[in-house]
């Protein structure tokens, strides 16, 4: 196929069914779990140590192996930045042009242009794009 200009460091673990858009950079020591189906858009920057999951063994472990592993598709939109050591759990959808702060644990889905941070992650602001394509951040005044 054509050159899609995707960078994935050799310290990153890549398993299962994963689709990655063009010009996306995936840093060192990440974990990309595609067993439940993973899509990552174009022009994304996935920082050091990020984990993106599409399955878990929680009920399997808690039930002593009686229950099955659970799988769910996970999707990261185009033009997203995921900060170092963030975790995106199975079945989550993150929209286009989102910023996920370092160390965030993303346990629910977020729409386009969201600034997402914290444990568990919350929407703390929005990404604004000017007519000339420049980016600004609008943070919500009261985060409580």
Short mmCIF file of N, CA, C and O in Angstrom, two decimals:
data_model
loop_
_atom_site.label_atom_id
_atom_site.label_comp_id
_atom_site.label_asym_id
_atom_site.label_seq_id
_atom_site.Cartn_x
_atom_site.Cartn_y
_atom_site.Cartn_z
N UNK A 1 0.83 -1.21 0.00
CA UNK A 1 0.00 0.00 0.00
C UNK A 1 0.85 1.25 0.00
O UNK A 1 2.08 1.18 0.00
N UNK A 2 0.20 2.40 -0.02
CA UNK A 2 0.93 3.66 -0.06
C UNK A 2 1.52 4.00 1.31
O UNK A 2 1.05 3.51 2.33
N UNK A 3 2.52 4.82 1.32
CA UNK A 3 3.16 5.25 2.56
C UNK A 3 2.20 6.10 3.37
O UNK A 3 1.75 7.14 2.92
N UNK A 4 1.87 5.63 4.57
CA UNK A 4 0.92 6.37 5.41
C UNK A 4 1.63 7.19 6.49
O UNK A 4 0.99 7.88 7.25
N UNK A 5 2.97 7.11 6.54
CA UNK A 5 3.77 7.94 7.44
C UNK A 5 3.37 7.75 8.90
O UNK A 5 3.21 8.71 9.64
N UNK A 6 3.17 6.50 9.31
CA UNK A 6 2.85 6.18 10.70
C UNK A 6 4.14 5.79 11.42
O UNK A 6 4.93 5.00 10.89
N UNK A 7 4.36 6.36 12.60
CA UNK A 7 5.51 6.01 13.43
C UNK A 7 5.02 5.24 14.65
O UNK A 7 4.12 5.71 15.34
N UNK A 8 5.61 4.06 14.89
CA UNK A 8 5.33 3.31 16.12
C UNK A 8 6.67 2.85 16.67
O UNK A 8 7.41 2.13 15.99
N UNK A 9 6.99 3.26 17.88
CA UNK A 9 8.26 2.85 18.49
C UNK A 9 8.27 1.35 18.75
O UNK A 9 7.24 0.76 19.05
N UNK A 10 9.46 0.75 18.66
CA UNK A 10 9.54 -0.71 18.80
C UNK A 10 9.33 -1.19 20.23
O UNK A 10 9.15 -2.38 20.46
N UNK A 11 9.28 -0.27 21.20
CA UNK A 11 8.96 -0.65 22.58
C UNK A 11 7.46 -0.70 22.83
O UNK A 11 7.02 -1.10 23.91
N UNK A 12 6.67 -0.31 21.85
CA UNK A 12 5.20 -0.32 21.98
C UNK A 12 4.67 -1.71 21.64
O UNK A 12 5.14 -2.35 20.70
N UNK A 13 3.68 -2.17 22.41
CA UNK A 13 3.04 -3.46 22.17
C UNK A 13 1.82 -3.25 21.30
O UNK A 13 0.96 -2.42 21.61
N UNK A 14 1.75 -3.99 20.19
CA UNK A 14 0.65 -3.86 19.23
C UNK A 14 0.08 -5.26 18.99
O UNK A 14 0.79 -6.14 18.50
N UNK A 15 -1.21 -5.46 19.37
CA UNK A 15 -1.84 -6.77 19.21
C UNK A 15 -3.25 -6.62 18.65
O UNK A 15 -3.92 -5.62 18.90
N UNK A 16 -3.71 -7.62 17.90
CA UNK A 16 -5.09 -7.65 17.45
C UNK A 16 -5.33 -6.82 16.20
O UNK A 16 -4.42 -6.56 15.41
N UNK A 17 -6.59 -6.39 16.03
CA UNK A 17 -7.06 -5.70 14.84
C UNK A 17 -7.02 -4.19 15.07
O UNK A 17 -7.85 -3.66 15.80
N UNK A 18 -6.04 -3.53 14.44
CA UNK A 18 -5.84 -2.10 14.65
C UNK A 18 -5.76 -1.39 13.31
O UNK A 18 -5.01 -1.82 12.42
N UNK A 19 -6.51 -0.30 13.18
CA UNK A 19 -6.43 0.56 11.99
C UNK A 19 -5.91 1.91 12.45
O UNK A 19 -6.44 2.48 13.41
N UNK A 20 -4.88 2.42 11.75
CA UNK A 20 -4.27 3.70 12.13
C UNK A 20 -4.21 4.59 10.89
O UNK A 20 -3.74 4.16 9.83
N UNK A 21 -4.69 5.84 11.02
CA UNK A 21 -4.69 6.79 9.92
C UNK A 21 -3.31 7.34 9.62
O UNK A 21 -2.34 7.08 10.33
N UNK A 22 -3.23 8.15 8.56
CA UNK A 22 -1.95 8.67 8.10
C UNK A 22 -1.38 9.73 9.05
O UNK A 22 -2.12 10.39 9.77
N UNK A 23 -0.05 9.83 9.04
CA UNK A 23 0.69 10.85 9.80
C UNK A 23 0.49 10.76 11.30
O UNK A 23 0.64 11.76 12.01
N UNK A 24 0.16 9.58 11.80
CA UNK A 24 -0.02 9.41 13.25
C UNK A 24 1.28 8.92 13.87
O UNK A 24 1.98 8.07 13.30
N UNK A 25 1.60 9.48 15.04
CA UNK A 25 2.82 9.17 15.78
C UNK A 25 2.44 8.49 17.08
O UNK A 25 1.61 9.01 17.83
N UNK A 26 3.03 7.33 17.33
CA UNK A 26 2.78 6.58 18.56
C UNK A 26 4.11 6.39 19.26
O UNK A 26 5.02 5.75 18.72
N UNK A 27 4.23 6.98 20.44
CA UNK A 27 5.50 7.04 21.15
C UNK A 27 5.90 5.74 21.81
O UNK A 27 5.26 4.70 21.65
N UNK A 28 7.01 5.79 22.57
CA UNK A 28 7.54 4.59 23.21
C UNK A 28 6.67 4.08 24.35
O UNK A 28 5.93 4.84 24.98
N UNK A 29 6.78 2.79 24.60
CA UNK A 29 6.18 2.11 25.76
C UNK A 29 4.66 2.25 25.83
O UNK A 29 4.09 2.24 26.92
N UNK A 30 4.01 2.35 24.67
CA UNK A 30 2.55 2.36 24.63
C UNK A 30 2.05 0.93 24.51
O UNK A 30 2.81 0.01 24.20
N UNK A 31 0.76 0.75 24.77
CA UNK A 31 0.11 -0.54 24.61
C UNK A 31 -1.14 -0.34 23.78
O UNK A 31 -2.06 0.37 24.20
N UNK A 32 -1.17 -0.93 22.58
CA UNK A 32 -2.32 -0.83 21.69
C UNK A 32 -2.95 -2.21 21.61
O UNK A 32 -2.38 -3.14 21.03
N UNK A 33 -4.13 -2.34 22.23
CA UNK A 33 -4.84 -3.60 22.30
C UNK A 33 -5.94 -3.59 21.26
O UNK A 33 -6.93 -2.90 21.41
N UNK A 34 -5.78 -4.36 20.19
CA UNK A 34 -6.78 -4.40 19.14
C UNK A 34 -7.67 -5.63 19.18
O UNK A 34 -8.40 -5.88 18.22
N UNK A 35 -7.65 -6.40 20.25
CA UNK A 35 -8.42 -7.65 20.26
C UNK A 35 -9.92 -7.43 20.10
O UNK A 35 -10.62 -8.27 19.57
N UNK A 36 -10.43 -6.27 20.55
CA UNK A 36 -11.84 -5.94 20.38
C UNK A 36 -12.08 -4.98 19.23
O UNK A 36 -13.20 -4.54 19.02
N UNK A 37 -11.03 -4.65 18.47
CA UNK A 37 -11.12 -3.71 17.36
C UNK A 37 -10.75 -2.31 17.81
O UNK A 37 -11.41 -1.73 18.66
N UNK A 38 -9.65 -1.77 17.25
CA UNK A 38 -9.17 -0.44 17.62
C UNK A 38 -8.95 0.39 16.36
O UNK A 38 -8.32 -0.06 15.41
N UNK A 39 -9.51 1.61 16.38
CA UNK A 39 -9.28 2.57 15.30
C UNK A 39 -8.66 3.83 15.87
O UNK A 39 -9.16 4.37 16.86
N UNK A 40 -7.57 4.29 15.25
CA UNK A 40 -6.93 5.55 15.61
C UNK A 40 -6.87 6.37 14.33
O UNK A 40 -6.44 5.87 13.29
N UNK A 41 -7.30 7.63 14.40
CA UNK A 41 -7.40 8.47 13.21
C UNK A 41 -6.06 8.98 12.69
O UNK A 41 -4.98 8.54 13.12
N UNK A 42 -6.15 9.93 11.75
CA UNK A 42 -4.98 10.56 11.13
C UNK A 42 -4.49 11.72 11.98
O UNK A 42 -5.26 12.31 12.76
N UNK A 43 -3.22 12.06 11.83
CA UNK A 43 -2.60 13.22 12.47
C UNK A 43 -2.74 13.20 13.99
O UNK A 43 -2.95 14.24 14.62
N UNK A 44 -2.64 12.00 14.58
CA UNK A 44 -2.71 11.89 16.04
C UNK A 44 -1.31 11.79 16.62
O UNK A 44 -0.38 11.33 15.96
N UNK A 45 -1.20 12.23 17.86
CA UNK A 45 0.04 12.10 18.62
C UNK A 45 -0.31 11.35 19.91
O UNK A 45 -1.06 11.86 20.74
N UNK A 46 0.20 10.13 20.03
CA UNK A 46 -0.09 9.26 21.15
C UNK A 46 1.20 9.18 21.99
O UNK A 46 2.17 8.56 21.58
N UNK A 47 1.19 9.85 23.15
CA UNK A 47 2.43 10.05 23.90
C UNK A 47 2.87 8.81 24.69
O UNK A 47 2.11 7.86 24.87
N UNK A 48 4.08 8.92 25.20
CA UNK A 48 4.76 7.89 25.97
C UNK A 48 3.86 7.18 26.96
O UNK A 48 3.14 7.83 27.73
N UNK A 49 3.87 5.87 26.94
CA UNK A 49 3.22 5.07 27.98
C UNK A 49 1.70 5.00 27.92
O UNK A 49 1.08 4.48 28.84
N UNK A 50 1.11 5.50 26.84
CA UNK A 50 -0.36 5.47 26.71
C UNK A 50 -0.84 4.04 26.50
O UNK A 50 -0.22 3.27 25.76
N UNK A 51 -1.96 3.69 27.14
CA UNK A 51 -2.59 2.38 26.96
C UNK A 51 -3.97 2.59 26.37
O UNK A 51 -4.78 3.33 26.94
N UNK A 52 -4.24 1.94 25.25
CA UNK A 52 -5.57 2.00 24.64
C UNK A 52 -6.09 0.57 24.57
O UNK A 52 -5.48 -0.30 23.93
N UNK A 53 -7.21 0.32 25.27
CA UNK A 53 -7.70 -1.05 25.50
C UNK A 53 -8.99 -1.31 24.74
O UNK A 53 -9.81 -0.40 24.56
N UNK A 54 -9.18 -2.57 24.34
CA UNK A 54 -10.43 -3.00 23.71
C UNK A 54 -10.99 -4.25 24.37
O UNK A 54 -11.96 -4.82 23.89
N UNK A 55 -10.35 -4.70 25.43
CA UNK A 55 -10.89 -5.85 26.17
C UNK A 55 -10.43 -5.77 27.62
O UNK A 55 -9.51 -5.02 27.94
N UNK A 56 -11.11 -6.53 28.47
CA UNK A 56 -10.61 -6.70 29.83
C UNK A 56 -11.00 -8.08 30.34
O UNK A 56 -11.86 -8.75 29.77
N UNK A 57 -10.34 -8.47 31.42
CA UNK A 57 -10.56 -9.79 32.02
C UNK A 57 -11.10 -9.65 33.44
O UNK A 57 -10.95 -10.54 34.26
N UNK A 58 -11.78 -8.51 33.73
CA UNK A 58 -12.24 -8.22 35.08
C UNK A 58 -13.21 -9.29 35.58
O UNK A 58 -12.97 -9.93 36.61
N UNK A 59 -14.30 -9.51 34.84
CA UNK A 59 -15.30 -10.49 35.29
C UNK A 59 -14.74 -11.91 35.25
O UNK A 59 -15.10 -12.74 36.09
N UNK A 60 -13.85 -12.19 34.28
CA UNK A 60 -13.21 -13.50 34.22
C UNK A 60 -12.45 -13.76 35.52
O UNK A 60 -12.60 -14.81 36.15
N UNK A 61 -11.66 -12.76 35.95
CA UNK A 61 -10.85 -12.93 37.16
C UNK A 61 -11.74 -13.01 38.40
O UNK A 61 -11.56 -13.90 39.24
N UNK A 62 -12.71 -12.11 38.52
CA UNK A 62 -13.55 -12.06 39.71
C UNK A 62 -14.41 -13.31 39.86
O UNK A 62 -14.75 -13.70 40.98
N UNK A 63 -14.75 -13.93 38.73
CA UNK A 63 -15.62 -15.12 38.76
C UNK A 63 -14.82 -16.41 38.86
O UNK A 63 -15.38 -17.50 38.79
N UNK A 64 -13.50 -16.31 38.99
CA UNK A 64 -12.68 -17.51 39.03
C UNK A 64 -12.66 -18.24 37.70
O UNK A 64 -12.53 -19.46 37.65
N UNK A 65 -12.79 -17.49 36.61
CA UNK A 65 -12.70 -18.07 35.27
C UNK A 65 -14.02 -18.55 34.70
O UNK A 65 -14.05 -19.09 33.59
N UNK A 66 -15.12 -18.35 35.41
CA UNK A 66 -16.43 -18.77 34.91
C UNK A 66 -16.92 -17.82 33.81
O UNK A 66 -17.37 -18.26 32.76
N UNK A 67 -16.78 -16.51 34.05
CA UNK A 67 -17.21 -15.53 33.05
C UNK A 67 -16.12 -15.36 31.99
O UNK A 67 -14.95 -15.64 32.23
N UNK A 68 -16.55 -14.89 30.81
CA UNK A 68 -15.63 -14.69 29.69
C UNK A 68 -14.93 -13.33 29.78
O UNK A 68 -15.39 -12.43 30.50
N UNK A 69 -13.87 -13.17 29.00
CA UNK A 69 -13.30 -11.85 28.77
C UNK A 69 -14.36 -11.01 28.07
O UNK A 69 -15.19 -11.54 27.34
N UNK A 70 -14.32 -9.69 28.26
CA UNK A 70 -15.25 -8.79 27.59
C UNK A 70 -14.49 -7.95 26.58
O UNK A 70 -13.38 -7.47 26.85
N UNK A 71 -15.11 -7.76 25.40
CA UNK A 71 -14.50 -7.03 24.28
C UNK A 71 -15.41 -5.91 23.82
O UNK A 71 -16.64 -6.07 23.83
N UNK A 72 -14.85 -4.77 23.42
CA UNK A 72 -15.63 -3.68 22.85
C UNK A 72 -14.72 -2.80 22.01
O UNK A 72 -13.56 -2.53 22.37
N UNK A 73 -15.22 -2.36 20.87
CA UNK A 73 -14.47 -1.50 19.94
C UNK A 73 -14.13 -0.18 20.60
O UNK A 73 -14.95 0.41 21.32
N UNK A 74 -12.91 0.30 20.36
CA UNK A 74 -12.44 1.58 20.88
C UNK A 74 -11.99 2.43 19.71
O UNK A 74 -11.36 1.92 18.77
N UNK A 75 -12.33 3.73 19.74
CA UNK A 75 -12.03 4.60 18.60
C UNK A 75 -11.47 5.95 19.07
O UNK A 75 -12.02 6.58 19.96
N UNK A 76 -10.36 6.34 18.46
CA UNK A 76 -9.75 7.66 18.67
C UNK A 76 -9.91 8.40 17.34
O UNK A 76 -9.53 7.88 16.29
N UNK A 77 -10.46 9.62 17.38
CA UNK A 77 -10.71 10.38 16.15
C UNK A 77 -9.45 10.91 15.50
O UNK A 77 -8.32 10.56 15.87
N UNK A 78 -9.63 11.79 14.52
CA UNK A 78 -8.52 12.45 13.82
C UNK A 78 -8.02 13.64 14.63
O UNK A 78 -8.79 14.25 15.39
N UNK A 79 -6.75 13.97 14.46
CA UNK A 79 -6.16 15.19 15.02
C UNK A 79 -6.24 15.22 16.54
O UNK A 79 -6.54 16.26 17.13
N UNK A 80 -6.00 14.08 17.19
CA UNK A 80 -6.04 14.00 18.65
C UNK A 80 -4.65 13.96 19.24
O UNK A 80 -3.72 13.42 18.64
N UNK A 81 -4.52 14.51 20.45
CA UNK A 81 -3.31 14.42 21.25
C UNK A 81 -3.64 13.70 22.54
O UNK A 81 -4.51 14.15 23.29
N UNK A 82 -2.96 12.57 22.79
CA UNK A 82 -3.13 11.84 24.04
C UNK A 82 -1.85 11.98 24.84
O UNK A 82 -0.77 11.58 24.38
N UNK A 83 -1.93 12.58 26.04
CA UNK A 83 -0.76 12.85 26.86
C UNK A 83 -0.16 11.59 27.45
O UNK A 83 -0.77 10.51 27.46
N UNK A 84 1.04 11.73 27.97
CA UNK A 84 1.80 10.60 28.51
C UNK A 84 1.02 9.85 29.58
O UNK A 84 0.35 10.47 30.41
N UNK A 85 1.11 8.54 29.54
CA UNK A 85 0.56 7.64 30.55
C UNK A 85 -0.95 7.75 30.72
O UNK A 85 -1.46 7.43 31.78
N UNK A 86 -1.67 8.16 29.68
CA UNK A 86 -3.12 8.11 29.81
C UNK A 86 -3.59 6.70 29.46
O UNK A 86 -2.87 5.91 28.84
N UNK A 87 -4.79 6.36 29.94
CA UNK A 87 -5.39 5.05 29.70
C UNK A 87 -6.79 5.28 29.13
O UNK A 87 -7.57 6.06 29.68
N UNK A 88 -7.08 4.62 28.00
CA UNK A 88 -8.42 4.66 27.41
C UNK A 88 -8.96 3.24 27.51
O UNK A 88 -8.39 2.32 26.92
N UNK A 89 -10.04 3.04 28.28
CA UNK A 89 -10.55 1.69 28.50
C UNK A 89 -11.42 1.23 27.32
O UNK A 89 -11.74 2.01 26.43
N UNK A 90 -11.79 -0.04 27.35
CA UNK A 90 -12.52 -0.64 26.23
C UNK A 90 -13.85 0.05 25.96
O UNK A 90 -14.51 0.53 26.87
N UNK A 91 -14.24 0.10 24.68
CA UNK A 91 -15.55 0.60 24.28
C UNK A 91 -15.69 2.10 24.24
O UNK A 91 -16.79 2.62 24.04
N UNK A 92 -14.59 2.83 24.40
CA UNK A 92 -14.63 4.29 24.45
C UNK A 92 -14.44 4.87 23.06
O UNK A 92 -13.67 4.35 22.25
N UNK A 93 -15.14 5.97 22.81
CA UNK A 93 -14.96 6.74 21.57
C UNK A 93 -14.53 8.15 21.95
O UNK A 93 -15.19 8.80 22.77
N UNK A 94 -13.42 8.58 21.37
CA UNK A 94 -12.93 9.95 21.56
C UNK A 94 -13.04 10.63 20.20
O UNK A 94 -12.56 10.10 19.20
N UNK A 95 -13.72 11.79 20.17
CA UNK A 95 -13.99 12.47 18.91
C UNK A 95 -12.76 13.06 18.26
O UNK A 95 -11.63 12.87 18.72
N UNK A 96 -12.97 13.81 17.18
CA UNK A 96 -11.89 14.47 16.46
C UNK A 96 -11.36 15.66 17.26
O UNK A 96 -12.11 16.29 18.01
N UNK A 97 -10.08 15.95 17.09
CA UNK A 97 -9.42 17.13 17.64
C UNK A 97 -9.62 17.24 19.15
O UNK A 97 -10.02 18.25 19.68
N UNK A 98 -9.36 16.12 19.84
CA UNK A 98 -9.43 16.11 21.30
C UNK A 98 -8.04 16.12 21.91
O UNK A 98 -7.09 15.59 21.32
N UNK A 99 -7.94 16.70 23.09
CA UNK A 99 -6.71 16.73 23.87
C UNK A 99 -6.98 15.96 25.16
O UNK A 99 -7.88 16.31 25.91
N UNK A 100 -6.21 14.90 25.37
CA UNK A 100 -6.33 14.10 26.60
C UNK A 100 -5.08 14.37 27.44
O UNK A 100 -3.96 14.13 26.99
N UNK A 101 -5.28 14.87 28.65
CA UNK A 101 -4.17 15.24 29.51
C UNK A 101 -3.37 14.03 29.98
O UNK A 101 -3.88 12.91 30.06
N UNK A 102 -2.12 14.28 30.33
CA UNK A 102 -1.24 13.23 30.84
C UNK A 102 -1.85 12.59 32.07
O UNK A 102 -2.43 13.27 32.91
N UNK A 103 -1.78 11.27 32.14
CA UNK A 103 -2.25 10.54 33.30
C UNK A 103 -3.75 10.37 33.41
O UNK A 103 -4.24 9.78 34.37
N UNK A 104 -4.50 10.85 32.42
CA UNK A 104 -5.97 10.73 32.47
C UNK A 104 -6.37 9.26 32.33
O UNK A 104 -5.73 8.49 31.61
N UNK A 105 -7.45 8.90 33.02
CA UNK A 105 -8.04 7.57 32.88
C UNK A 105 -9.41 7.78 32.25
O UNK A 105 -10.35 8.26 32.90
N UNK A 106 -9.53 7.45 30.96
CA UNK A 106 -10.74 7.78 30.18
C UNK A 106 -11.69 6.58 30.25
O UNK A 106 -11.43 5.54 29.64
N UNK A 107 -12.79 6.76 31.02
CA UNK A 107 -13.74 5.68 31.25
C UNK A 107 -15.10 5.95 30.62
O UNK A 107 -16.03 5.17 30.79
N UNK A 108 -15.24 7.08 29.91
CA UNK A 108 -16.46 7.34 29.14
C UNK A 108 -16.09 8.06 27.86
O UNK A 108 -14.97 8.58 27.73
N UNK A 109 -17.03 8.09 26.92
CA UNK A 109 -16.75 8.68 25.60
C UNK A 109 -16.91 10.19 25.62
O UNK A 109 -17.67 10.74 26.42
N UNK A 110 -16.19 10.86 24.71
CA UNK A 110 -16.22 12.31 24.60
C UNK A 110 -16.32 12.70 23.13
O UNK A 110 -15.74 12.04 22.28
N UNK A 111 -17.04 13.81 22.87
CA UNK A 111 -17.22 14.29 21.50
C UNK A 111 -16.05 15.12 21.00
O UNK A 111 -15.05 15.31 21.70
N UNK A 112 -16.21 15.64 19.78
CA UNK A 112 -15.17 16.42 19.12
C UNK A 112 -14.75 17.62 19.97
O UNK A 112 -15.56 18.19 20.72
N UNK A 113 -13.49 18.03 19.80
CA UNK A 113 -12.95 19.28 20.37
C UNK A 113 -12.97 19.32 21.90
O UNK A 113 -13.03 20.39 22.49
N UNK A 114 -12.90 18.15 22.54
CA UNK A 114 -12.92 18.11 24.00
C UNK A 114 -11.50 18.15 24.57
O UNK A 114 -10.59 17.53 24.03
N UNK A 115 -11.35 18.90 25.66
CA UNK A 115 -10.14 18.82 26.49
C UNK A 115 -10.53 17.97 27.69
O UNK A 115 -11.46 18.29 28.42
N UNK A 116 -9.82 16.85 27.86
CA UNK A 116 -10.19 15.79 28.79
C UNK A 116 -9.03 15.58 29.74
O UNK A 116 -7.89 15.43 29.29
N UNK A 117 -9.32 15.54 31.06
CA UNK A 117 -8.23 15.33 32.01
C UNK A 117 -8.78 14.73 33.30
O UNK A 117 -9.96 14.86 33.60
N UNK A 118 -7.89 14.09 34.05
CA UNK A 118 -8.22 13.64 35.39
C UNK A 118 -8.51 12.16 35.51
O UNK A 118 -8.44 11.40 34.54
N UNK A 119 -8.79 11.75 36.75
CA UNK A 119 -9.07 10.35 37.09
C UNK A 119 -10.32 10.31 37.95
O UNK A 119 -10.27 10.78 39.09
N UNK A 120 -11.45 9.81 37.46
CA UNK A 120 -11.69 9.47 36.06
C UNK A 120 -11.74 10.74 35.21
O UNK A 120 -12.01 11.82 35.75
N UNK A 121 -11.49 10.63 33.92
CA UNK A 121 -11.39 11.81 33.06
C UNK A 121 -12.73 12.52 32.92
O UNK A 121 -13.79 11.90 32.83
N UNK A 122 -12.64 13.87 32.94
CA UNK A 122 -13.81 14.73 32.72
C UNK A 122 -13.46 15.73 31.63
O UNK A 122 -12.27 16.03 31.41
N UNK A 123 -14.48 16.29 31.00
CA UNK A 123 -14.26 17.35 30.02
C UNK A 123 -14.04 18.65 30.77
O UNK A 123 -14.91 19.09 31.52
N UNK A 124 -12.85 19.24 30.62
CA UNK A 124 -12.51 20.45 31.37
C UNK A 124 -12.44 21.68 30.47
O UNK A 124 -12.18 22.79 30.94
N UNK A 125 -12.65 21.50 29.16
CA UNK A 125 -12.58 22.62 28.24
C UNK A 125 -12.80 22.17 26.82
O UNK A 125 -13.15 21.02 26.56
N UNK A 126 -12.58 23.12 25.90
CA UNK A 126 -12.78 22.85 24.48
C UNK A 126 -11.62 23.38 23.65
O UNK A 126 -11.01 24.40 24.00
N UNK A 127 -11.34 22.69 22.56
CA UNK A 127 -10.34 23.11 21.59
C UNK A 127 -11.05 23.99 20.57
O UNK A 127 -12.04 23.58 19.97
N UNK A 128 -10.56 25.21 20.40
CA UNK A 128 -11.11 26.15 19.41
C UNK A 128 -10.15 26.26 18.24
O UNK A 128 -8.93 26.31 18.43
N UNK A 129 -10.70 26.33 17.03
CA UNK A 129 -9.88 26.45 15.82
C UNK A 129 -10.26 27.76 15.13
O UNK A 129 -11.43 27.99 14.81
N UNK A 130 -9.27 28.63 14.93
CA UNK A 130 -9.54 29.90 14.25
C UNK A 130 -9.62 29.67 12.74
O UNK A 130 -9.29 28.59 12.24
N UNK A 131 -10.05 30.69 12.01
CA UNK A 131 -10.22 30.55 10.56
C UNK A 131 -8.91 30.22 9.86
O UNK A 131 -8.91 29.54 8.83
N UNK A 132 -7.78 30.68 10.42
CA UNK A 132 -6.48 30.37 9.80
C UNK A 132 -5.90 29.03 10.30
O UNK A 132 -4.76 28.71 10.01
N UNK A 133 -6.72 28.27 11.05
CA UNK A 133 -6.29 26.94 11.48
C UNK A 133 -5.52 26.90 12.78
O UNK A 133 -5.12 25.83 13.22
N UNK A 134 -5.31 28.05 13.40
CA UNK A 134 -4.58 28.08 14.67
C UNK A 134 -5.47 27.58 15.80
O UNK A 134 -6.69 27.72 15.76
N UNK A 135 -4.83 27.01 16.83
CA UNK A 135 -5.55 26.37 17.93
C UNK A 135 -5.52 27.23 19.19
O UNK A 135 -4.47 27.81 19.53
N UNK A 136 -6.66 27.31 19.87
CA UNK A 136 -6.73 27.92 21.20
C UNK A 136 -7.46 26.96 22.12
O UNK A 136 -8.25 26.14 21.67
N UNK A 137 -7.19 27.09 23.42
CA UNK A 137 -7.85 26.27 24.43
C UNK A 137 -8.81 27.14 25.22
O UNK A 137 -8.45 28.22 25.68
N UNK A 138 -10.05 26.68 25.39
CA UNK A 138 -11.03 27.36 26.23
C UNK A 138 -11.33 26.45 27.39
O UNK A 138 -11.93 25.39 27.21
N UNK A 139 -10.86 26.83 28.58
CA UNK A 139 -11.09 26.02 29.77
C UNK A 139 -12.35 26.49 30.49
O UNK A 139 -12.60 27.70 30.55
N UNK A 140 -13.14 25.56 31.00
CA UNK A 140 -14.33 25.93 31.74
C UNK A 140 -13.92 26.62 33.03
O UNK A 140 -12.97 26.20 33.70
N UNK A 141 -14.63 27.69 33.40
CA UNK A 141 -14.26 28.49 34.57
C UNK A 141 -14.40 27.68 35.86
O UNK A 141 -13.52 27.67 36.70
N UNK A 142 -15.53 27.00 36.03
CA UNK A 142 -15.79 26.28 37.27
C UNK A 142 -15.81 24.78 36.99
O UNK A 142 -16.69 24.29 36.30
N UNK A 143 -14.80 24.10 37.48
CA UNK A 143 -14.65 22.67 37.17
C UNK A 143 -15.25 21.78 38.24
O UNK A 143 -15.14 20.57 38.18
N UNK A 144 -15.90 22.34 39.25
CA UNK A 144 -16.45 21.53 40.33
C UNK A 144 -17.81 20.95 39.99
O UNK A 144 -18.60 21.56 39.36
#
